[in-house]
Amino acid sequence: MGERAQHAARGRARRATGVRRVAVLVVTAMAVVLAGSGAAWAWWRATGTATAPTNRLAAATVDVQVAGLGNGLVGRGGTVSLPALTLTAAVPGSGASELVTVRNGGSRPATVTATTSRTGTLGTAFTTSASFGAADTGTGCGAGNGGTATVPAGGTASLCVAVAVSTTAPSTTQGQSGGVSVALAATIPGTSWNDTGTVTSGAVGAATVPAPTNLTCGLLGIASVTFNWTAASGATRYTFGSGPGGNTLTQVAAGTTTHAVTGAVTNGTARVRADRVFTSVTWTSAWSNTRRYSITAGVLGTCT
């Protein structure tokens, strides 16, 4: 076989392998040698092959998600609701908690941080928390790993979210309402790449102690006036105000809705409120309507 035919055969064999090869021309040196009265030139030529990669290169992705809530926070940002987390008619010592399954929908392990905050008119007597790996007790979260976790690509982590009312919450906490917001932030370690999402709770609010209603003038006696009122739900006692400005206070046991006032007074004010007594604090209602009365020694009392 001639030289040209052999060359053609070798070319066909290379193409049959199906492997892309790139000819590399390497000029390794060019030397100029000066000697005597002339110059000598030398060229070296070499060839090699490089195999093209068979897989595509792609940028990493980061996507913090939650399972089973709304659209799952799939994609960039977003907000979903956690309606199961509610705490209504709350009083000192009340609490509620729920679990959220956080998912890393990205292509690399991500560090996820959960930060809680209050919304609406909820004050500092309401505490909120979020902890990865904590048990859900129904009224709070057990011991966990805190608000930060590393979640593998495609993996999940359990996050316990809780809201509670302090045992020393003052009476001014009554009627506050709002919710809990959980801000999720995921980042790929060593980069500034991140994604965020927000989970919001259902309704959260404090109870209100209802005021007694319909304070009326009752039996009028010699140097005495009796007052009656309608019971207030949840009251553990009543505080009755009498005398000038209604500022002489007397505690009346729960279940009793009448109180007799004695002692001389001109143009006294009568009023009553409900109290709800807790272990460390007492919540009080607004005052009822008022009555005006007068008592004079030896004379029948008057009331309007």
PDB file of C-alpha atoms in Angstrom:
ATOM      1  CA  MET A   1       0.000   0.000   0.000  1.00  0.00           C
ATOM      2  CA  GLY A   2       1.361   3.426  -0.942  1.00  0.00           C
ATOM      3  CA  GLU A   3       2.092   6.177   1.537  1.00  0.00           C
ATOM      4  CA  ARG A   4      -0.957   8.209   0.509  1.00  0.00           C
ATOM      5  CA  ALA A   5      -3.319   5.226   0.874  1.00  0.00           C
ATOM      6  CA  GLN A   6      -1.891   4.396   4.284  1.00  0.00           C
ATOM      7  CA  HIS A   7      -2.481   7.964   5.425  1.00  0.00           C
ATOM      8  CA  ALA A   8      -6.138   7.849   4.293  1.00  0.00           C
ATOM      9  CA  ALA A   9      -6.740   4.564   6.124  1.00  0.00           C
ATOM     10  CA  ARG A  10      -5.368   5.952   9.346  1.00  0.00           C
ATOM     11  CA  GLY A  11      -7.705   8.949   9.072  1.00  0.00           C
ATOM     12  CA  ARG A  12     -10.742   6.716   8.644  1.00  0.00           C
ATOM     13  CA  ALA A  13      -9.757   4.693  11.708  1.00  0.00           C
ATOM     14  CA  ARG A  14      -9.508   7.811  13.827  1.00  0.00           C
ATOM     15  CA  ARG A  15     -12.953   9.005  12.757  1.00  0.00           C
ATOM     16  CA  ALA A  16     -14.475   5.594  13.513  1.00  0.00           C
ATOM     17  CA  THR A  17     -13.580   5.884  17.207  1.00  0.00           C
ATOM     18  CA  GLY A  18     -16.249   8.598  17.637  1.00  0.00           C
ATOM     19  CA  VAL A  19     -14.004  10.564  19.994  1.00  0.00           C
ATOM     20  CA  ARG A  20     -13.525  14.220  19.327  1.00  0.00           C
ATOM     21  CA  ARG A  21      -9.882  15.039  19.073  1.00  0.00           C
ATOM     22  CA  VAL A  22      -8.345  18.389  18.769  1.00  0.00           C
ATOM     23  CA  ALA A  23      -5.022  18.719  17.082  1.00  0.00           C
ATOM     24  CA  VAL A  24      -2.618  20.748  19.071  1.00  0.00           C
ATOM     25  CA  LEU A  25       0.311  22.289  17.330  1.00  0.00           C
ATOM     26  CA  VAL A  26       3.047  22.977  19.734  1.00  0.00           C
ATOM     27  CA  VAL A  27       5.889  25.066  18.702  1.00  0.00           C
ATOM     28  CA  THR A  28       8.365  24.113  21.322  1.00  0.00           C
ATOM     29  CA  ALA A  29      11.224  26.170  20.281  1.00  0.00           C
ATOM     30  CA  MET A  30      12.697  28.299  17.682  1.00  0.00           C
ATOM     31  CA  ALA A  31      16.372  28.699  17.967  1.00  0.00           C
ATOM     32  CA  VAL A  32      18.639  30.995  16.211  1.00  0.00           C
ATOM     33  CA  VAL A  33      22.195  29.956  16.365  1.00  0.00           C
ATOM     34  CA  LEU A  34      24.678  32.462  15.370  1.00  0.00           C
ATOM     35  CA  ALA A  35      27.973  30.945  14.442  1.00  0.00           C
ATOM     36  CA  GLY A  36      30.774  32.263  12.384  1.00  0.00           C
ATOM     37  CA  SER A  37      29.481  34.265   9.496  1.00  0.00           C
ATOM     38  CA  GLY A  38      26.036  32.513   9.157  1.00  0.00           C
ATOM     39  CA  ALA A  39      22.857  31.627  11.017  1.00  0.00           C
ATOM     40  CA  ALA A  40      21.218  28.251  11.582  1.00  0.00           C
ATOM     41  CA  TRP A  41      17.439  27.848  12.170  1.00  0.00           C
ATOM     42  CA  ALA A  42      15.769  24.889  13.894  1.00  0.00           C
ATOM     43  CA  TRP A  43      11.979  24.121  14.243  1.00  0.00           C
ATOM     44  CA  TRP A  44      10.330  21.457  16.352  1.00  0.00           C
ATOM     45  CA  ARG A  45       6.760  20.402  15.785  1.00  0.00           C
ATOM     46  CA  ALA A  46       4.642  18.045  17.885  1.00  0.00           C
ATOM     47  CA  THR A  47       1.017  17.026  17.888  1.00  0.00           C
ATOM     48  CA  GLY A  48      -1.317  15.738  20.623  1.00  0.00           C
ATOM     49  CA  THR A  49      -4.977  15.093  21.281  1.00  0.00           C
ATOM     50  CA  ALA A  50      -7.481  16.500  23.834  1.00  0.00           C
ATOM     51  CA  THR A  51     -10.819  14.805  24.589  1.00  0.00           C
ATOM     52  CA  ALA A  52     -13.823  17.139  24.928  1.00  0.00           C
ATOM     53  CA  PRO A  53     -15.794  16.877  28.242  1.00  0.00           C
ATOM     54  CA  THR A  54     -18.933  14.768  28.059  1.00  0.00           C
ATOM     55  CA  ASN A  55     -20.860  16.555  30.861  1.00  0.00           C
ATOM     56  CA  ARG A  56     -22.163  20.094  30.981  1.00  0.00           C
ATOM     57  CA  LEU A  57     -21.049  22.645  33.555  1.00  0.00           C
ATOM     58  CA  ALA A  58     -23.861  24.392  35.522  1.00  0.00           C
ATOM     59  CA  ALA A  59     -24.003  27.050  38.248  1.00  0.00           C
ATOM     60  CA  ALA A  60     -25.117  26.014  41.768  1.00  0.00           C
ATOM     61  CA  THR A  61     -28.642  26.910  42.915  1.00  0.00           C
ATOM     62  CA  VAL A  62     -30.046  27.849  46.348  1.00  0.00           C
ATOM     63  CA  ASP A  63     -33.777  27.559  47.136  1.00  0.00           C
ATOM     64  CA  VAL A  64     -35.196  27.371  50.673  1.00  0.00           C
ATOM     65  CA  GLN A  65     -38.597  25.658  50.679  1.00  0.00           C
ATOM     66  CA  VAL A  66     -41.193  24.292  53.120  1.00  0.00           C
ATOM     67  CA  ALA A  67     -43.197  21.120  52.692  1.00  0.00           C
ATOM     68  CA  GLY A  68     -46.989  21.078  52.665  1.00  0.00           C
ATOM     69  CA  LEU A  69     -47.641  24.815  52.955  1.00  0.00           C
ATOM     70  CA  GLY A  70     -49.054  26.812  50.053  1.00  0.00           C
ATOM     71  CA  ASN A  71     -46.710  26.749  47.075  1.00  0.00           C
ATOM     72  CA  GLY A  72     -43.920  25.449  49.295  1.00  0.00           C
ATOM     73  CA  LEU A  73     -41.836  28.618  48.737  1.00  0.00           C
ATOM     74  CA  VAL A  74     -40.567  27.073  45.509  1.00  0.00           C
ATOM     75  CA  GLY A  75     -38.464  29.617  43.631  1.00  0.00           C
ATOM     76  CA  ARG A  76     -37.106  32.938  44.786  1.00  0.00           C
ATOM     77  CA  GLY A  77     -38.646  34.512  47.899  1.00  0.00           C
ATOM     78  CA  GLY A  78     -42.323  34.227  48.749  1.00  0.00           C
ATOM     79  CA  THR A  79     -44.650  33.896  51.744  1.00  0.00           C
ATOM     80  CA  VAL A  80     -46.767  30.964  52.939  1.00  0.00           C
ATOM     81  CA  SER A  81     -49.194  30.571  55.838  1.00  0.00           C
ATOM     82  CA  LEU A  82     -49.041  28.157  58.765  1.00  0.00           C
ATOM     83  CA  PRO A  83     -52.704  28.306  59.891  1.00  0.00           C
ATOM     84  CA  ALA A  84     -52.273  25.507  62.417  1.00  0.00           C
ATOM     85  CA  LEU A  85     -50.190  27.794  64.629  1.00  0.00           C
ATOM     86  CA  THR A  86     -52.829  29.832  66.468  1.00  0.00           C
ATOM     87  CA  LEU A  87     -53.172  31.158  70.011  1.00  0.00           C
ATOM     88  CA  THR A  88     -56.389  33.032  70.744  1.00  0.00           C
ATOM     89  CA  ALA A  89     -57.920  34.222  74.028  1.00  0.00           C
ATOM     90  CA  ALA A  90     -54.441  33.791  75.485  1.00  0.00           C
ATOM     91  CA  VAL A  91     -53.714  34.492  79.150  1.00  0.00           C
ATOM     92  CA  PRO A  92     -50.481  34.482  81.181  1.00  0.00           C
ATOM     93  CA  GLY A  93     -48.773  31.113  80.721  1.00  0.00           C
ATOM     94  CA  SER A  94     -50.587  30.190  77.487  1.00  0.00           C
ATOM     95  CA  GLY A  95     -48.588  28.843  74.546  1.00  0.00           C
ATOM     96  CA  ALA A  96     -48.823  27.076  71.189  1.00  0.00           C
ATOM     97  CA  SER A  97     -46.339  25.394  68.836  1.00  0.00           C
ATOM     98  CA  GLU A  98     -46.179  23.677  65.447  1.00  0.00           C
ATOM     99  CA  LEU A  99     -43.592  21.902  63.284  1.00  0.00           C
ATOM    100  CA  VAL A 100     -42.482  23.143  59.873  1.00  0.00           C
ATOM    101  CA  THR A 101     -40.515  20.935  57.457  1.00  0.00           C
ATOM    102  CA  VAL A 102     -37.826  23.073  55.834  1.00  0.00           C
ATOM    103  CA  ARG A 103     -36.423  21.739  52.543  1.00  0.00           C
ATOM    104  CA  ASN A 104     -33.283  22.638  50.615  1.00  0.00           C
ATOM    105  CA  GLY A 105     -34.420  22.713  46.988  1.00  0.00           C
ATOM    106  CA  GLY A 106     -30.991  23.859  45.799  1.00  0.00           C
ATOM    107  CA  SER A 107     -28.096  21.932  44.307  1.00  0.00           C
ATOM    108  CA  ARG A 108     -25.590  22.448  47.141  1.00  0.00           C
ATOM    109  CA  PRO A 109     -25.726  22.133  50.954  1.00  0.00           C
ATOM    110  CA  ALA A 110     -27.128  25.340  52.442  1.00  0.00           C
ATOM    111  CA  THR A 111     -27.067  27.034  55.826  1.00  0.00           C
ATOM    112  CA  VAL A 112     -30.643  27.937  56.781  1.00  0.00           C
ATOM    113  CA  THR A 113     -31.454  30.466  59.509  1.00  0.00           C
ATOM    114  CA  ALA A 114     -34.942  30.985  61.000  1.00  0.00           C
ATOM    115  CA  THR A 115     -35.749  34.305  62.710  1.00  0.00           C
ATOM    116  CA  THR A 116     -39.108  34.986  64.397  1.00  0.00           C
ATOM    117  CA  SER A 117     -40.903  38.253  65.039  1.00  0.00           C
ATOM    118  CA  ARG A 118     -44.289  39.509  66.288  1.00  0.00           C
ATOM    119  CA  THR A 119     -46.824  41.258  64.074  1.00  0.00           C
ATOM    120  CA  GLY A 120     -49.859  43.423  64.741  1.00  0.00           C
ATOM    121  CA  THR A 121     -50.249  44.912  68.209  1.00  0.00           C
ATOM    122  CA  LEU A 122     -48.585  42.030  70.059  1.00  0.00           C
ATOM    123  CA  GLY A 123     -46.266  43.415  72.721  1.00  0.00           C
ATOM    124  CA  THR A 124     -43.207  42.074  74.505  1.00  0.00           C
ATOM    125  CA  ALA A 125     -45.367  39.889  76.781  1.00  0.00           C
ATOM    126  CA  PHE A 126     -45.670  37.602  73.742  1.00  0.00           C
ATOM    127  CA  THR A 127     -42.506  35.598  73.106  1.00  0.00           C
ATOM    128  CA  THR A 128     -41.727  33.790  69.840  1.00  0.00           C
ATOM    129  CA  SER A 129     -39.083  31.199  68.998  1.00  0.00           C
ATOM    130  CA  ALA A 130     -37.925  28.780  66.294  1.00  0.00           C
ATOM    131  CA  SER A 131     -35.549  25.868  66.808  1.00  0.00           C
ATOM    132  CA  PHE A 132     -34.341  23.145  64.449  1.00  0.00           C
ATOM    133  CA  GLY A 133     -34.611  19.604  65.753  1.00  0.00           C
ATOM    134  CA  ALA A 134     -36.821  20.575  68.721  1.00  0.00           C
ATOM    135  CA  ALA A 135     -39.850  18.515  69.755  1.00  0.00           C
ATOM    136  CA  ASP A 136     -43.327  20.019  69.493  1.00  0.00           C
ATOM    137  CA  THR A 137     -45.096  19.794  72.871  1.00  0.00           C
ATOM    138  CA  GLY A 138     -48.248  21.526  71.652  1.00  0.00           C
ATOM    139  CA  THR A 139     -47.671  24.494  73.960  1.00  0.00           C
ATOM    140  CA  GLY A 140     -43.982  25.069  73.188  1.00  0.00           C
ATOM    141  CA  CYS A 141     -40.771  23.580  71.802  1.00  0.00           C
ATOM    142  CA  GLY A 142     -38.416  21.237  73.600  1.00  0.00           C
ATOM    143  CA  ALA A 143     -34.640  21.433  73.531  1.00  0.00           C
ATOM    144  CA  GLY A 144     -33.336  21.856  69.987  1.00  0.00           C
ATOM    145  CA  ASN A 145     -30.352  23.041  68.003  1.00  0.00           C
ATOM    146  CA  GLY A 146     -31.299  26.700  67.739  1.00  0.00           C
ATOM    147  CA  GLY A 147     -32.336  28.747  64.774  1.00  0.00           C
ATOM    148  CA  THR A 148     -29.622  27.660  62.325  1.00  0.00           C
ATOM    149  CA  ALA A 149     -29.090  24.342  60.520  1.00  0.00           C
ATOM    150  CA  THR A 150     -27.087  23.004  57.587  1.00  0.00           C
ATOM    151  CA  VAL A 151     -29.417  21.202  55.190  1.00  0.00           C
ATOM    152  CA  PRO A 152     -28.004  18.977  52.407  1.00  0.00           C
ATOM    153  CA  ALA A 153     -29.098  19.468  48.803  1.00  0.00           C
ATOM    154  CA  GLY A 154     -32.564  17.942  48.457  1.00  0.00           C
ATOM    155  CA  GLY A 155     -32.694  17.278  52.200  1.00  0.00           C
ATOM    156  CA  THR A 156     -35.067  18.463  54.932  1.00  0.00           C
ATOM    157  CA  ALA A 157     -34.892  19.702  58.514  1.00  0.00           C
ATOM    158  CA  SER A 158     -37.643  19.906  61.144  1.00  0.00           C
ATOM    159  CA  LEU A 159     -38.248  23.384  62.602  1.00  0.00           C
ATOM    160  CA  CYS A 160     -40.382  23.922  65.715  1.00  0.00           C
ATOM    161  CA  VAL A 161     -42.082  27.338  65.914  1.00  0.00           C
ATOM    162  CA  ALA A 162     -43.674  28.553  69.155  1.00  0.00           C
ATOM    163  CA  VAL A 163     -45.502  31.537  70.638  1.00  0.00           C
ATOM    164  CA  ALA A 164     -46.274  32.071  74.325  1.00  0.00           C
ATOM    165  CA  VAL A 165     -47.554  34.655  76.789  1.00  0.00           C
ATOM    166  CA  SER A 166     -45.297  35.474  79.723  1.00  0.00           C
ATOM    167  CA  THR A 167     -46.539  34.343  83.157  1.00  0.00           C
ATOM    168  CA  THR A 168     -46.005  37.929  84.305  1.00  0.00           C
ATOM    169  CA  ALA A 169     -47.810  39.578  81.368  1.00  0.00           C
ATOM    170  CA  PRO A 170     -49.420  42.771  82.702  1.00  0.00           C
ATOM    171  CA  SER A 171     -53.124  43.523  82.479  1.00  0.00           C
ATOM    172  CA  THR A 172     -52.396  45.923  79.610  1.00  0.00           C
ATOM    173  CA  THR A 173     -51.656  42.845  77.455  1.00  0.00           C
ATOM    174  CA  GLN A 174     -55.410  42.256  77.156  1.00  0.00           C
ATOM    175  CA  GLY A 175     -56.826  42.558  73.665  1.00  0.00           C
ATOM    176  CA  GLN A 176     -53.479  42.626  71.850  1.00  0.00           C
ATOM    177  CA  SER A 177     -53.631  40.730  68.552  1.00  0.00           C
ATOM    178  CA  GLY A 178     -51.462  39.839  65.574  1.00  0.00           C
ATOM    179  CA  GLY A 179     -49.366  36.858  64.594  1.00  0.00           C
ATOM    180  CA  VAL A 180     -45.939  35.297  64.289  1.00  0.00           C
ATOM    181  CA  SER A 181     -43.663  35.741  61.290  1.00  0.00           C
ATOM    182  CA  VAL A 182     -40.776  33.353  60.577  1.00  0.00           C
ATOM    183  CA  ALA A 183     -38.127  34.654  58.166  1.00  0.00           C
ATOM    184  CA  LEU A 184     -36.106  31.858  56.504  1.00  0.00           C
ATOM    185  CA  ALA A 185     -32.743  32.693  54.932  1.00  0.00           C
ATOM    186  CA  ALA A 186     -30.582  30.137  53.094  1.00  0.00           C
ATOM    187  CA  THR A 187     -27.008  30.671  51.890  1.00  0.00           C
ATOM    188  CA  ILE A 188     -24.396  28.466  50.242  1.00  0.00           C
ATOM    189  CA  PRO A 189     -21.375  28.515  52.580  1.00  0.00           C
ATOM    190  CA  GLY A 190     -18.470  30.521  51.249  1.00  0.00           C
ATOM    191  CA  THR A 191     -20.636  32.463  48.807  1.00  0.00           C
ATOM    192  CA  SER A 192     -23.046  35.376  48.843  1.00  0.00           C
ATOM    193  CA  TRP A 193     -25.701  33.315  47.052  1.00  0.00           C
ATOM    194  CA  ASN A 194     -28.920  33.229  49.056  1.00  0.00           C
ATOM    195  CA  ASP A 195     -32.669  32.756  49.037  1.00  0.00           C
ATOM    196  CA  THR A 196     -35.343  33.847  51.498  1.00  0.00           C
ATOM    197  CA  GLY A 197     -38.918  32.966  52.380  1.00  0.00           C
ATOM    198  CA  THR A 198     -41.471  33.842  55.060  1.00  0.00           C
ATOM    199  CA  VAL A 199     -43.892  31.676  57.049  1.00  0.00           C
ATOM    200  CA  THR A 200     -46.759  33.409  58.857  1.00  0.00           C
ATOM    201  CA  SER A 201     -48.926  31.987  61.628  1.00  0.00           C
ATOM    202  CA  GLY A 202     -52.646  31.992  62.132  1.00  0.00           C
ATOM    203  CA  ALA A 203     -54.344  34.381  64.559  1.00  0.00           C
ATOM    204  CA  VAL A 204     -52.602  35.153  67.851  1.00  0.00           C
ATOM    205  CA  GLY A 205     -54.225  37.303  70.523  1.00  0.00           C
ATOM    206  CA  ALA A 206     -54.779  37.887  74.216  1.00  0.00           C
ATOM    207  CA  ALA A 207     -58.015  37.429  76.126  1.00  0.00           C
ATOM    208  CA  THR A 208     -59.972  40.342  77.557  1.00  0.00           C
ATOM    209  CA  VAL A 209     -61.626  40.201  80.979  1.00  0.00           C
ATOM    210  CA  PRO A 210     -65.244  41.312  80.403  1.00  0.00           C
ATOM    211  CA  ALA A 211     -66.603  44.046  82.631  1.00  0.00           C
ATOM    212  CA  PRO A 212     -69.653  43.522  84.872  1.00  0.00           C
ATOM    213  CA  THR A 213     -72.760  45.128  83.401  1.00  0.00           C
ATOM    214  CA  ASN A 214     -75.959  46.704  84.606  1.00  0.00           C
ATOM    215  CA  LEU A 215     -74.909  48.048  88.009  1.00  0.00           C
ATOM    216  CA  THR A 216     -78.199  48.982  89.690  1.00  0.00           C
ATOM    217  CA  CYS A 217     -79.398  50.444  92.950  1.00  0.00           C
ATOM    218  CA  GLY A 218     -80.838  47.757  95.201  1.00  0.00           C
ATOM    219  CA  LEU A 219     -82.238  47.809  98.704  1.00  0.00           C
ATOM    220  CA  LEU A 220     -82.126  51.206 100.440  1.00  0.00           C
ATOM    221  CA  GLY A 221     -81.701  50.936 104.226  1.00  0.00           C
ATOM    222  CA  ILE A 222     -81.102  53.219 107.135  1.00  0.00           C
ATOM    223  CA  ALA A 223     -77.592  54.537 106.512  1.00  0.00           C
ATOM    224  CA  SER A 224     -76.968  51.910 103.810  1.00  0.00           C
ATOM    225  CA  VAL A 225     -77.349  51.271 100.071  1.00  0.00           C
ATOM    226  CA  THR A 226     -77.153  47.889  98.342  1.00  0.00           C
ATOM    227  CA  PHE A 227     -75.940  47.540  94.747  1.00  0.00           C
ATOM    228  CA  ASN A 228     -76.421  44.674  92.260  1.00  0.00           C
ATOM    229  CA  TRP A 229     -74.746  43.814  88.956  1.00  0.00           C
ATOM    230  CA  THR A 230     -74.645  41.180  86.243  1.00  0.00           C
ATOM    231  CA  ALA A 231     -71.861  38.591  86.562  1.00  0.00           C
ATOM    232  CA  ALA A 232     -68.795  38.748  84.279  1.00  0.00           C
ATOM    233  CA  SER A 233     -67.618  35.542  82.597  1.00  0.00           C
ATOM    234  CA  GLY A 234     -64.294  34.225  83.885  1.00  0.00           C
ATOM    235  CA  ALA A 235     -64.074  36.543  86.886  1.00  0.00           C
ATOM    236  CA  THR A 236     -62.295  35.103  89.917  1.00  0.00           C
ATOM    237  CA  ARG A 237     -63.359  38.048  92.095  1.00  0.00           C
ATOM    238  CA  TYR A 238     -64.809  41.561  91.848  1.00  0.00           C
ATOM    239  CA  THR A 239     -63.503  44.877  93.060  1.00  0.00           C
ATOM    240  CA  PHE A 240     -66.211  47.283  94.206  1.00  0.00           C
ATOM    241  CA  GLY A 241     -65.513  51.005  94.292  1.00  0.00           C
ATOM    242  CA  SER A 242     -67.457  53.379  96.542  1.00  0.00           C
ATOM    243  CA  GLY A 243     -67.119  56.715  98.299  1.00  0.00           C
ATOM    244  CA  PRO A 244     -65.865  59.935  96.691  1.00  0.00           C
ATOM    245  CA  GLY A 245     -64.865  59.178  93.107  1.00  0.00           C
ATOM    246  CA  GLY A 246     -65.514  55.470  93.696  1.00  0.00           C
ATOM    247  CA  ASN A 247     -61.963  55.104  95.006  1.00  0.00           C
ATOM    248  CA  THR A 248     -62.662  53.170  98.201  1.00  0.00           C
ATOM    249  CA  LEU A 249     -62.038  49.619  96.959  1.00  0.00           C
ATOM    250  CA  THR A 250     -63.470  46.433  98.419  1.00  0.00           C
ATOM    251  CA  GLN A 251     -62.908  42.912  97.101  1.00  0.00           C
ATOM    252  CA  VAL A 252     -65.996  40.781  96.557  1.00  0.00           C
ATOM    253  CA  ALA A 253     -65.827  37.016  96.061  1.00  0.00           C
ATOM    254  CA  ALA A 254     -66.631  35.473  92.680  1.00  0.00           C
ATOM    255  CA  GLY A 255     -70.199  34.225  92.483  1.00  0.00           C
ATOM    256  CA  THR A 256     -71.425  37.207  94.464  1.00  0.00           C
ATOM    257  CA  THR A 257     -73.088  39.968  92.474  1.00  0.00           C
ATOM    258  CA  THR A 258     -74.327  42.246  95.266  1.00  0.00           C
ATOM    259  CA  HIS A 259     -72.647  44.581  97.740  1.00  0.00           C
ATOM    260  CA  ALA A 260     -73.986  46.818 100.534  1.00  0.00           C
ATOM    261  CA  VAL A 261     -72.304  50.119 101.302  1.00  0.00           C
ATOM    262  CA  THR A 262     -72.547  51.769 104.739  1.00  0.00           C
ATOM    263  CA  GLY A 263     -71.059  54.845 106.271  1.00  0.00           C
ATOM    264  CA  ALA A 264     -71.990  58.473 105.838  1.00  0.00           C
ATOM    265  CA  VAL A 265     -71.169  59.978 102.458  1.00  0.00           C
ATOM    266  CA  THR A 266     -72.624  62.685 100.286  1.00  0.00           C
ATOM    267  CA  ASN A 267     -72.688  62.184  96.512  1.00  0.00           C
ATOM    268  CA  GLY A 268     -70.617  59.003  96.580  1.00  0.00           C
ATOM    269  CA  THR A 269     -69.843  57.041  93.420  1.00  0.00           C
ATOM    270  CA  ALA A 270     -70.433  53.302  93.099  1.00  0.00           C
ATOM    271  CA  ARG A 271     -68.810  51.146  90.434  1.00  0.00           C
ATOM    272  CA  VAL A 272     -67.566  47.563  90.032  1.00  0.00           C
ATOM    273  CA  ARG A 273     -64.978  45.707  87.925  1.00  0.00           C
ATOM    274  CA  ALA A 274     -64.077  42.023  87.367  1.00  0.00           C
ATOM    275  CA  ASP A 275     -60.659  40.625  88.289  1.00  0.00           C
ATOM    276  CA  ARG A 276     -59.020  37.497  86.921  1.00  0.00           C
ATOM    277  CA  VAL A 277     -56.247  36.341  89.227  1.00  0.00           C
ATOM    278  CA  PHE A 278     -53.317  34.302  87.862  1.00  0.00           C
ATOM    279  CA  THR A 279     -50.302  32.873  89.686  1.00  0.00           C
ATOM    280  CA  SER A 280     -48.084  35.923  89.261  1.00  0.00           C
ATOM    281  CA  VAL A 281     -50.360  38.688  88.013  1.00  0.00           C
ATOM    282  CA  THR A 282     -53.966  39.901  88.032  1.00  0.00           C
ATOM    283  CA  TRP A 283     -55.850  41.098  84.956  1.00  0.00           C
ATOM    284  CA  THR A 284     -58.700  43.530  85.530  1.00  0.00           C
ATOM    285  CA  SER A 285     -61.670  44.548  83.421  1.00  0.00           C
ATOM    286  CA  ALA A 286     -62.891  48.021  82.636  1.00  0.00           C
ATOM    287  CA  TRP A 287     -65.211  49.592  85.210  1.00  0.00           C
ATOM    288  CA  SER A 288     -68.945  49.092  84.977  1.00  0.00           C
ATOM    289  CA  ASN A 289     -71.434  51.901  84.667  1.00  0.00           C
ATOM    290  CA  THR A 290     -71.613  54.122  87.779  1.00  0.00           C
ATOM    291  CA  ARG A 291     -74.278  55.065  90.297  1.00  0.00           C
ATOM    292  CA  ARG A 292     -74.525  58.128  92.561  1.00  0.00           C
ATOM    293  CA  TYR A 293     -75.597  57.651  96.184  1.00  0.00           C
ATOM    294  CA  SER A 294     -75.709  59.403  99.542  1.00  0.00           C
ATOM    295  CA  ILE A 295     -75.831  58.016 103.076  1.00  0.00           C
ATOM    296  CA  THR A 296     -76.643  60.015 106.207  1.00  0.00           C
ATOM    297  CA  ALA A 297     -76.634  58.549 109.697  1.00  0.00           C
ATOM    298  CA  GLY A 298     -80.120  57.605 110.801  1.00  0.00           C
ATOM    299  CA  VAL A 299     -81.599  58.443 107.408  1.00  0.00           C
ATOM    300  CA  LEU A 300     -82.666  56.204 104.529  1.00  0.00           C
ATOM    301  CA  GLY A 301     -79.968  56.056 101.885  1.00  0.00           C
ATOM    302  CA  THR A 302     -80.528  57.416  98.388  1.00  0.00           C
ATOM    303  CA  CYS A 303     -79.286  56.091  95.034  1.00  0.00           C
ATOM    304  CA  THR A 304     -79.603  57.223  91.440  1.00  0.00           C
TER     305      THR A 304
END
